[in-house]
mmCIF file of C-alpha atoms in Angstrom:
data_model
loop_
_atom_site.group_PDB
_atom_site.id
_atom_site.type_symbol
_atom_site.label_atom_id
_atom_site.label_comp_id
_atom_site.label_asym_id
_atom_site.label_seq_id
_atom_site.Cartn_x
_atom_site.Cartn_y
_atom_site.Cartn_z
ATOM 1 C CA MET A 62 47.453 -121.947 -62.817
ATOM 2 C CA ASP A 63 48.602 -123.028 -59.377
ATOM 3 C CA LEU A 64 47.224 -125.316 -56.682
ATOM 4 C CA LEU A 65 48.017 -124.334 -53.108
ATOM 5 C CA PHE A 66 47.021 -126.827 -50.427
ATOM 6 C CA LEU A 67 45.733 -125.251 -47.211
ATOM 7 C CA GLY A 68 44.732 -128.501 -45.516
ATOM 8 C CA THR A 69 45.225 -132.167 -46.374
ATOM 9 C CA SER A 70 43.885 -134.131 -43.384
ATOM 10 C CA SER A 71 40.505 -135.843 -43.215
ATOM 11 C CA GLY A 72 38.136 -135.471 -40.284
ATOM 12 C CA THR A 73 40.452 -133.848 -37.769
ATOM 13 C CA PRO A 74 43.695 -131.880 -38.011
ATOM 14 C CA THR A 75 47.080 -133.267 -37.030
ATOM 15 C CA ARG A 76 50.230 -131.436 -35.978
ATOM 16 C CA ALA A 77 51.392 -131.463 -39.602
ATOM 17 C CA ARG A 78 48.088 -131.172 -41.477
ATOM 18 C CA ASN A 79 45.033 -128.938 -41.285
ATOM 19 C CA VAL A 80 41.608 -130.116 -42.492
ATOM 20 C CA SER A 81 40.441 -129.638 -46.066
ATOM 21 C CA GLY A 82 41.090 -126.506 -48.086
ATOM 22 C CA ILE A 83 42.591 -125.920 -51.537
ATOM 23 C CA ALA A 84 43.328 -122.651 -53.332
ATOM 24 C CA LEU A 85 43.336 -122.538 -57.117
ATOM 25 C CA VAL A 86 45.375 -119.506 -58.151
ATOM 26 C CA GLU A 87 45.037 -117.729 -61.491
ATOM 27 C CA GLY A 88 48.062 -117.388 -63.708
ATOM 28 C CA SER A 89 48.377 -113.720 -62.792
ATOM 29 C CA GLY A 90 48.759 -114.711 -59.143
ATOM 30 C CA LYS A 91 46.226 -112.111 -58.008
ATOM 31 C CA GLY A 92 42.861 -113.851 -58.227
ATOM 32 C CA TRP A 93 42.126 -117.200 -56.623
ATOM 33 C CA TYR A 94 39.352 -119.680 -55.826
ATOM 34 C CA LEU A 95 38.836 -121.617 -52.592
ATOM 35 C CA ILE A 96 37.665 -125.208 -52.669
ATOM 36 C CA ASP A 97 36.456 -126.251 -49.203
ATOM 37 C CA CYS A 98 37.083 -124.289 -46.050
ATOM 38 C CA GLY A 99 37.755 -126.478 -43.047
ATOM 39 C CA GLU A 100 38.377 -125.005 -39.611
ATOM 40 C CA ALA A 101 41.447 -122.700 -39.458
ATOM 41 C CA THR A 102 41.660 -122.241 -43.219
ATOM 42 C CA GLN A 103 42.046 -118.502 -42.684
ATOM 43 C CA HIS A 104 45.010 -119.208 -40.374
ATOM 44 C CA GLN A 105 46.663 -121.177 -43.174
ATOM 45 C CA LEU A 106 46.072 -118.277 -45.573
ATOM 46 C CA LEU A 107 48.216 -116.078 -43.339
ATOM 47 C CA ARG A 108 51.143 -118.269 -44.374
ATOM 48 C CA THR A 109 50.559 -117.606 -48.078
ATOM 49 C CA PRO A 110 50.615 -114.523 -50.352
ATOM 50 C CA LEU A 111 46.865 -114.807 -50.985
ATOM 51 C CA THR A 112 44.468 -112.092 -49.817
ATOM 52 C CA LEU A 113 40.745 -112.160 -49.122
ATOM 53 C CA HIS A 114 40.372 -109.271 -51.571
ATOM 54 C CA GLY A 115 41.645 -111.493 -54.399
ATOM 55 C CA LEU A 116 39.191 -114.300 -53.644
ATOM 56 C CA ARG A 117 36.903 -114.731 -56.683
ATOM 57 C CA ALA A 118 34.640 -117.579 -55.519
ATOM 58 C CA ILE A 119 34.303 -120.353 -52.953
ATOM 59 C CA CYS A 120 33.246 -123.927 -53.753
ATOM 60 C CA ILE A 121 32.145 -126.224 -50.921
ATOM 61 C CA THR A 122 31.993 -129.911 -51.819
ATOM 62 C CA HIS A 123 29.702 -131.041 -48.969
ATOM 63 C CA VAL A 124 28.389 -130.163 -45.524
ATOM 64 C CA HIS A 125 30.755 -132.170 -43.311
ATOM 65 C CA GLY A 126 32.539 -129.901 -40.845
ATOM 66 C CA ASP A 127 36.105 -130.657 -41.937
ATOM 67 C CA HIS A 128 35.145 -129.096 -45.281
ATOM 68 C CA CYS A 129 33.142 -126.047 -44.165
ATOM 69 C CA TYR A 130 33.555 -125.117 -40.471
ATOM 70 C CA GLY A 131 36.044 -122.384 -41.343
ATOM 71 C CA LEU A 132 33.646 -120.563 -43.678
ATOM 72 C CA PRO A 133 31.837 -118.112 -41.329
ATOM 73 C CA GLY A 134 35.105 -116.954 -39.779
ATOM 74 C CA LEU A 135 36.758 -116.437 -43.150
ATOM 75 C CA LEU A 136 33.790 -114.429 -44.441
ATOM 76 C CA ALA A 137 33.760 -112.261 -41.316
ATOM 77 C CA SER A 138 37.493 -111.628 -41.643
ATOM 78 C CA ALA A 139 37.010 -110.574 -45.255
ATOM 79 C CA GLY A 140 34.475 -108.034 -44.013
ATOM 80 C CA MET A 141 36.857 -106.701 -41.378
ATOM 81 C CA ALA A 142 39.482 -106.389 -44.125
ATOM 82 C CA ARG A 143 36.962 -104.076 -45.857
ATOM 83 C CA ARG A 144 36.273 -106.256 -48.820
ATOM 84 C CA GLN A 145 33.624 -104.607 -51.027
ATOM 85 C CA GLU A 146 33.441 -106.949 -54.027
ATOM 86 C CA PRO A 147 30.510 -109.434 -54.047
ATOM 87 C CA LEU A 148 31.541 -113.026 -53.367
ATOM 88 C CA ASP A 149 30.057 -116.073 -55.097
ATOM 89 C CA ILE A 150 29.681 -119.264 -53.049
ATOM 90 C CA ILE A 151 28.895 -122.520 -54.857
ATOM 91 C CA ALA A 152 27.764 -124.989 -52.212
ATOM 92 C CA PRO A 153 25.004 -127.349 -51.069
ATOM 93 C CA ALA A 154 21.813 -125.397 -50.364
ATOM 94 C CA ALA A 155 22.046 -126.035 -46.606
ATOM 95 C CA ILE A 156 25.280 -124.050 -46.426
ATOM 96 C CA GLU A 157 23.519 -120.768 -47.180
ATOM 97 C CA GLY A 158 21.058 -121.043 -44.307
ATOM 98 C CA TRP A 159 23.791 -122.082 -41.886
ATOM 99 C CA VAL A 160 26.148 -119.264 -42.905
ATOM 100 C CA ARG A 161 23.499 -116.544 -42.848
ATOM 101 C CA THR A 162 22.176 -117.722 -39.466
ATOM 102 C CA THR A 163 25.684 -117.835 -38.008
ATOM 103 C CA LEU A 164 26.511 -114.354 -39.248
ATOM 104 C CA GLN A 165 23.197 -113.009 -37.954
ATOM 105 C CA MET A 166 23.562 -114.676 -34.545
ATOM 106 C CA SER A 167 27.082 -113.289 -34.137
ATOM 107 C CA GLN A 168 25.995 -109.854 -35.444
ATOM 108 C CA SER A 169 28.617 -110.062 -38.163
ATOM 109 C CA GLY A 170 27.389 -107.644 -40.796
ATOM 110 C CA LEU A 171 29.312 -107.915 -44.056
ATOM 111 C CA PRO A 172 30.143 -104.881 -46.218
ATOM 112 C CA TYR A 173 29.904 -107.043 -49.341
ATOM 113 C CA GLU A 174 27.244 -109.217 -50.956
ATOM 114 C CA LEU A 175 27.186 -113.003 -50.681
ATOM 115 C CA ARG A 176 25.812 -114.694 -53.813
ATOM 116 C CA PHE A 177 24.972 -118.348 -53.177
ATOM 117 C CA HIS A 178 24.606 -120.957 -55.933
ATOM 118 C CA ALA A 179 23.130 -124.258 -54.712
ATOM 119 C CA THR A 180 24.961 -127.267 -56.144
ATOM 120 C CA GLU A 181 21.691 -129.183 -56.253
ATOM 121 C CA GLN A 182 20.535 -126.963 -59.159
ATOM 122 C CA PHE A 183 23.950 -125.783 -60.332
ATOM 123 C CA GLN A 184 24.719 -125.645 -64.044
ATOM 124 C CA GLN A 185 27.755 -123.454 -64.537
ATOM 125 C CA TRP A 186 29.576 -120.450 -63.103
ATOM 126 C CA ARG A 187 32.089 -118.423 -65.024
ATOM 127 C CA ASN A 188 34.058 -115.230 -65.142
ATOM 128 C CA ALA A 189 36.695 -113.982 -67.559
ATOM 129 C CA GLN A 190 39.254 -116.505 -66.297
ATOM 130 C CA VAL A 191 37.530 -119.833 -65.538
ATOM 131 C CA ILE A 192 34.415 -121.897 -66.103
ATOM 132 C CA VAL A 193 33.262 -123.973 -63.117
ATOM 133 C CA THR A 194 31.038 -127.042 -63.408
ATOM 134 C CA ALA A 195 30.000 -129.604 -60.786
ATOM 135 C CA THR A 196 29.586 -133.393 -60.709
ATOM 136 C CA ALA A 197 27.549 -135.287 -58.108
ATOM 137 C CA LEU A 198 29.617 -137.869 -56.204
ATOM 138 C CA SER A 199 28.960 -140.711 -53.750
ATOM 139 C CA HIS A 200 29.396 -140.107 -50.017
ATOM 140 C CA ARG A 201 27.437 -140.411 -46.772
ATOM 141 C CA VAL A 202 25.937 -136.998 -47.552
ATOM 142 C CA PRO A 203 25.515 -135.373 -50.986
ATOM 143 C CA SER A 204 28.967 -134.411 -52.244
ATOM 144 C CA TRP A 205 30.267 -132.794 -55.419
ATOM 145 C CA GLY A 206 33.427 -132.461 -57.435
ATOM 146 C CA PHE A 207 34.307 -129.282 -59.334
ATOM 147 C CA ALA A 208 35.990 -128.875 -62.712
ATOM 148 C CA PHE A 209 37.845 -125.637 -63.432
ATOM 149 C CA THR A 210 38.405 -124.916 -67.108
ATOM 150 C CA GLU A 211 40.245 -121.943 -68.538
ATOM 151 C CA ALA A 212 37.768 -119.592 -70.182
ATOM 152 C CA ARG A 213 40.230 -117.887 -72.512
ATOM 153 C CA PRO A 214 43.581 -119.646 -72.976
ATOM 154 C CA ASP A 215 45.811 -116.863 -74.354
ATOM 155 C CA PRO A 216 43.159 -115.691 -76.842
ATOM 156 C CA ARG A 217 43.581 -113.863 -80.125
ATOM 157 C CA LEU A 218 40.981 -111.973 -82.092
ATOM 158 C CA ASP A 219 39.050 -113.874 -84.742
ATOM 159 C CA ILE A 220 39.612 -111.218 -87.387
ATOM 160 C CA ALA A 221 37.819 -113.162 -90.113
ATOM 161 C CA ARG A 222 34.620 -113.277 -88.034
ATOM 162 C CA LEU A 223 34.920 -109.621 -87.016
ATOM 163 C CA GLU A 224 35.124 -108.607 -90.660
ATOM 164 C CA ARG A 225 32.372 -111.014 -91.669
ATOM 165 C CA ASP A 226 30.078 -109.539 -89.024
ATOM 166 C CA GLY A 227 30.904 -105.994 -90.088
ATOM 167 C CA ILE A 228 32.529 -104.942 -86.803
ATOM 168 C CA PRO A 229 34.563 -101.794 -87.568
ATOM 169 C CA ARG A 230 38.249 -101.742 -86.686
ATOM 170 C CA GLY A 231 39.236 -99.535 -83.783
ATOM 171 C CA PRO A 232 38.474 -99.323 -80.058
ATOM 172 C CA ILE A 233 35.718 -101.961 -80.278
ATOM 173 C CA TRP A 234 38.250 -104.560 -81.368
ATOM 174 C CA GLY A 235 40.434 -103.581 -78.436
ATOM 175 C CA GLN A 236 37.552 -103.972 -75.984
ATOM 176 C CA LEU A 237 36.706 -107.404 -77.339
ATOM 177 C CA ALA A 238 40.368 -108.448 -77.242
ATOM 178 C CA ARG A 239 40.475 -107.578 -73.536
ATOM 179 C CA GLY A 240 37.485 -109.838 -72.908
ATOM 180 C CA ASN A 241 34.891 -107.092 -72.568
ATOM 181 C CA ASP A 242 31.414 -107.376 -74.085
ATOM 182 C CA VAL A 243 30.416 -104.373 -76.190
ATOM 183 C CA ASP A 244 27.146 -102.722 -77.167
ATOM 184 C CA LEU A 245 27.350 -101.527 -80.774
ATOM 185 C CA GLU A 246 24.342 -99.401 -81.656
ATOM 186 C CA GLY A 247 22.001 -101.683 -79.736
ATOM 187 C CA ARG A 248 23.744 -104.828 -80.915
ATOM 188 C CA ALA A 249 25.263 -106.930 -78.119
ATOM 189 C CA LEU A 250 28.726 -108.214 -79.013
ATOM 190 C CA ARG A 251 30.064 -110.968 -76.768
ATOM 191 C CA SER A 252 33.827 -111.142 -76.576
ATOM 192 C CA ASP A 253 33.689 -114.953 -76.396
ATOM 193 C CA HIS A 254 32.318 -114.987 -79.937
ATOM 194 C CA TYR A 255 35.350 -113.150 -81.294
ATOM 195 C CA LEU A 256 38.233 -114.765 -79.413
ATOM 196 C CA LEU A 257 40.144 -117.879 -80.433
ATOM 197 C CA PRO A 258 42.448 -119.888 -78.144
ATOM 198 C CA THR A 259 46.097 -120.076 -79.138
ATOM 199 C CA ARG A 260 46.903 -123.218 -77.109
ATOM 200 C CA PRO A 261 45.120 -126.170 -75.492
ATOM 201 C CA THR A 262 42.831 -125.335 -72.572
ATOM 202 C CA ARG A 263 43.958 -126.229 -69.057
ATOM 203 C CA ARG A 264 41.430 -128.105 -66.944
ATOM 204 C CA LEU A 265 41.646 -129.276 -63.344
ATOM 205 C CA VAL A 266 39.157 -131.482 -61.484
ATOM 206 C CA ILE A 267 38.933 -131.346 -57.685
ATOM 207 C CA GLY A 268 36.743 -133.965 -56.062
ATOM 208 C CA GLY A 269 34.991 -133.915 -52.714
ATOM 209 C CA ASP A 270 34.624 -136.971 -50.492
ATOM 210 C CA ASN A 271 33.705 -139.836 -52.779
ATOM 211 C CA ASP A 272 33.811 -143.634 -52.811
ATOM 212 C CA ARG A 273 33.258 -143.944 -56.578
ATOM 213 C CA PRO A 274 36.011 -142.130 -58.514
ATOM 214 C CA GLU A 275 34.497 -143.325 -61.797
ATOM 215 C CA LEU A 276 31.698 -140.771 -61.344
ATOM 216 C CA LEU A 277 34.266 -138.175 -62.441
ATOM 217 C CA ARG A 278 34.944 -139.871 -65.780
ATOM 218 C CA GLU A 279 33.131 -137.264 -67.877
ATOM 219 C CA ALA A 280 34.499 -134.349 -65.839
ATOM 220 C CA CYS A 281 38.041 -135.634 -66.354
ATOM 221 C CA HIS A 282 37.697 -135.678 -70.148
ATOM 222 C CA GLY A 283 40.366 -133.293 -71.402
ATOM 223 C CA ALA A 284 41.674 -132.587 -67.891
ATOM 224 C CA GLN A 285 45.374 -132.482 -67.078
ATOM 225 C CA VAL A 286 44.999 -132.834 -63.294
ATOM 226 C CA LEU A 287 42.738 -134.705 -60.892
ATOM 227 C CA VAL A 288 42.872 -133.871 -57.188
ATOM 228 C CA HIS A 289 41.067 -136.541 -55.210
ATOM 229 C CA GLU A 290 40.838 -137.872 -51.690
ATOM 230 C CA ALA A 291 42.688 -141.063 -50.801
ATOM 231 C CA THR A 292 41.644 -141.389 -47.196
ATOM 232 C CA TYR A 293 42.858 -144.968 -46.700
ATOM 233 C CA THR A 294 44.880 -147.754 -48.206
ATOM 234 C CA GLN A 295 43.018 -150.789 -49.468
ATOM 235 C CA ALA A 296 44.105 -152.979 -46.552
ATOM 236 C CA VAL A 297 42.793 -150.556 -43.939
ATOM 237 C CA ALA A 298 39.512 -150.080 -45.800
ATOM 238 C CA GLN A 299 38.934 -153.824 -46.109
ATOM 239 C CA ALA A 300 39.699 -154.379 -42.434
ATOM 240 C CA GLY A 301 37.101 -151.786 -41.385
ATOM 241 C CA LYS A 302 33.639 -150.876 -42.557
ATOM 242 C CA THR A 303 32.696 -151.875 -46.079
ATOM 243 C CA GLU A 304 30.721 -148.667 -46.668
ATOM 244 C CA PHE A 305 32.727 -145.748 -45.357
ATOM 245 C CA GLY A 306 32.097 -143.213 -48.112
ATOM 246 C CA HIS A 307 35.747 -142.688 -49.067
ATOM 247 C CA SER A 308 38.180 -143.847 -51.716
ATOM 248 C CA THR A 309 41.374 -145.793 -51.261
ATOM 249 C CA ALA A 310 44.616 -144.881 -52.966
ATOM 250 C CA ALA A 311 44.280 -147.912 -55.242
ATOM 251 C CA GLN A 312 40.743 -146.991 -56.318
ATOM 252 C CA VAL A 313 41.690 -143.472 -57.325
ATOM 253 C CA ALA A 314 44.929 -144.486 -59.012
ATOM 254 C CA GLU A 315 43.243 -147.216 -61.045
ATOM 255 C CA PHE A 316 40.591 -144.767 -62.202
ATOM 256 C CA ALA A 317 43.155 -142.106 -63.145
ATOM 257 C CA GLN A 318 45.115 -144.693 -65.111
ATOM 258 C CA SER A 319 41.985 -145.898 -66.918
ATOM 259 C CA VAL A 320 41.116 -142.426 -68.239
ATOM 260 C CA GLY A 321 44.697 -141.505 -69.128
ATOM 261 C CA LEU A 322 45.142 -138.613 -66.724
ATOM 262 C CA PRO A 323 48.706 -137.304 -66.849
ATOM 263 C CA ASN A 324 48.714 -135.904 -63.297
ATOM 264 C CA LEU A 325 47.136 -137.209 -60.090
ATOM 265 C CA VAL A 326 47.260 -135.420 -56.734
ATOM 266 C CA LEU A 327 46.074 -137.295 -53.645
ATOM 267 C CA THR A 328 44.912 -135.546 -50.464
ATOM 268 C CA HIS A 329 42.499 -135.868 -47.483
ATOM 269 C CA PHE A 330 44.529 -138.512 -45.659
ATOM 270 C CA SER A 331 43.269 -140.183 -42.505
ATOM 271 C CA PRO A 332 45.142 -138.855 -39.439
ATOM 272 C CA ARG A 333 46.289 -142.414 -38.736
ATOM 273 C CA TYR A 334 48.812 -142.062 -41.605
ATOM 274 C CA GLN A 335 51.901 -140.245 -40.345
ATOM 275 C CA ASN A 336 55.007 -138.884 -42.065
ATOM 276 C CA LEU A 337 57.200 -141.403 -40.219
ATOM 277 C CA PRO A 338 57.966 -144.493 -42.335
ATOM 278 C CA GLY A 339 58.482 -147.607 -40.284
ATOM 279 C CA ARG A 340 56.441 -146.385 -37.307
ATOM 280 C CA GLY A 341 52.909 -147.634 -37.892
ATOM 281 C CA LEU A 342 50.809 -146.543 -40.843
ATOM 282 C CA SER A 343 52.679 -144.104 -43.086
ATOM 283 C CA ILE A 344 51.838 -141.698 -45.890
ATOM 284 C CA GLU A 345 54.383 -143.703 -47.864
ATOM 285 C CA ASP A 346 51.968 -146.663 -47.716
ATOM 286 C CA ILE A 347 49.444 -144.560 -49.623
ATOM 287 C CA ARG A 348 52.101 -143.455 -52.112
ATOM 288 C CA ALA A 349 53.250 -147.023 -52.769
ATOM 289 C CA GLU A 350 49.700 -148.298 -53.279
ATOM 290 C CA ALA A 351 48.863 -145.524 -55.745
ATOM 291 C CA ALA A 352 52.176 -145.778 -57.613
ATOM 292 C CA HIS A 353 51.551 -149.484 -58.191
ATOM 293 C CA CYS A 354 48.402 -148.603 -60.182
ATOM 294 C CA PHE A 355 49.245 -145.241 -61.807
ATOM 295 C CA SER A 356 52.067 -144.517 -64.255
ATOM 296 C CA GLY A 357 51.661 -140.741 -64.597
ATOM 297 C CA THR A 358 52.903 -137.948 -62.364
ATOM 298 C CA LEU A 359 51.778 -138.754 -58.823
ATOM 299 C CA VAL A 360 51.835 -136.203 -55.994
ATOM 300 C CA LEU A 361 50.783 -136.667 -52.377
ATOM 301 C CA ALA A 362 49.737 -133.257 -51.131
ATOM 302 C CA GLU A 363 51.165 -131.619 -48.029
ATOM 303 C CA ASP A 364 49.935 -128.498 -46.281
ATOM 304 C CA LEU A 365 51.210 -125.352 -48.054
ATOM 305 C CA LEU A 366 52.477 -127.344 -51.027
ATOM 306 C CA ARG A 367 52.191 -125.245 -54.177
ATOM 307 C CA LEU A 368 51.994 -126.910 -57.596
ATOM 308 C CA HIS A 369 52.115 -125.142 -60.961
ATOM 309 C CA LEU A 370 50.275 -126.398 -64.039
ATOM 310 C CA ASP A 371 52.049 -124.868 -67.019
ATOM 311 C CA THR A 372 50.570 -124.165 -70.432
ATOM 312 C CA GLN A 373 51.904 -127.502 -71.742
ATOM 313 C CA GLY A 374 49.920 -129.385 -69.093
ATOM 314 C CA THR A 375 52.952 -130.296 -66.993
ATOM 315 C CA LEU A 376 52.465 -130.220 -63.225
ATOM 316 C CA HIS A 377 55.441 -129.368 -61.050
ATOM 317 C CA ALA A 378 56.455 -127.539 -57.888
ATOM 318 C CA PRO A 379 57.667 -124.007 -58.743
ATOM 319 C CA GLU A 380 61.293 -123.245 -57.989
ATOM 320 C CA ARG A 381 61.736 -121.510 -54.667
#
């Protein structure tokens, strides 16, 4: 599983950073999931190997424009690329009305179906590769974080259960092994019931804007990676408004340390932090503050950074 960062700035873009967008890429490299879709996300995709035909689902954390203004354009482009596969969108309920109105106003008919799932009533979404759940966060508007859990980590057939349930050997076993549900003489056989994992499950948590990282405590149980905003350093936050709806690097790092997360990725940096140490506020200020509180693997995201989470739970940048 890979993380590919399409935008890492908060509020507005900078010369070096686009606004929010993250791709979670399946191990096969073909299918992927988009978390947030700030303006110009589709431009960033042109600089990656990802295609709009391989997009499995979109998750929008909240309605602020730096997290969703790129959505109508991306959907229209997928239509012009002749996508036919239905597309699931997990997002606040208001997103559906806005997207459908925008597409209607611009006469952008899509050749594929949009299937919206409102986060306000969301329980779970899954396919053969991942299970997606949501956690309500704390921001100026309703915001959510999403956990992505492998559905079938290198599965093997549970032969003892197959034999116990009287499932005959042959093609049916093969179908179940490939993750397909089977109808056996009117009896519904779910592949999940006959597959066993052969290694620990990988789990990643990606938070939206949030000033209370501890709300993700349950979601982070068993997770190897947390991706969370660190919009400001503590000093900047304390010098400004006391209720700004965002987390500082120290807040997130202290939380990650408290729950024993092995890997922490920070993103969504205020544009005031530049990549020029010694010339005003620097991204290195955020790194230093977080590193003081967190002893695991710490990464500060950059646009187009790609990180690989291997089957042992180790997060690293793939060799070029």
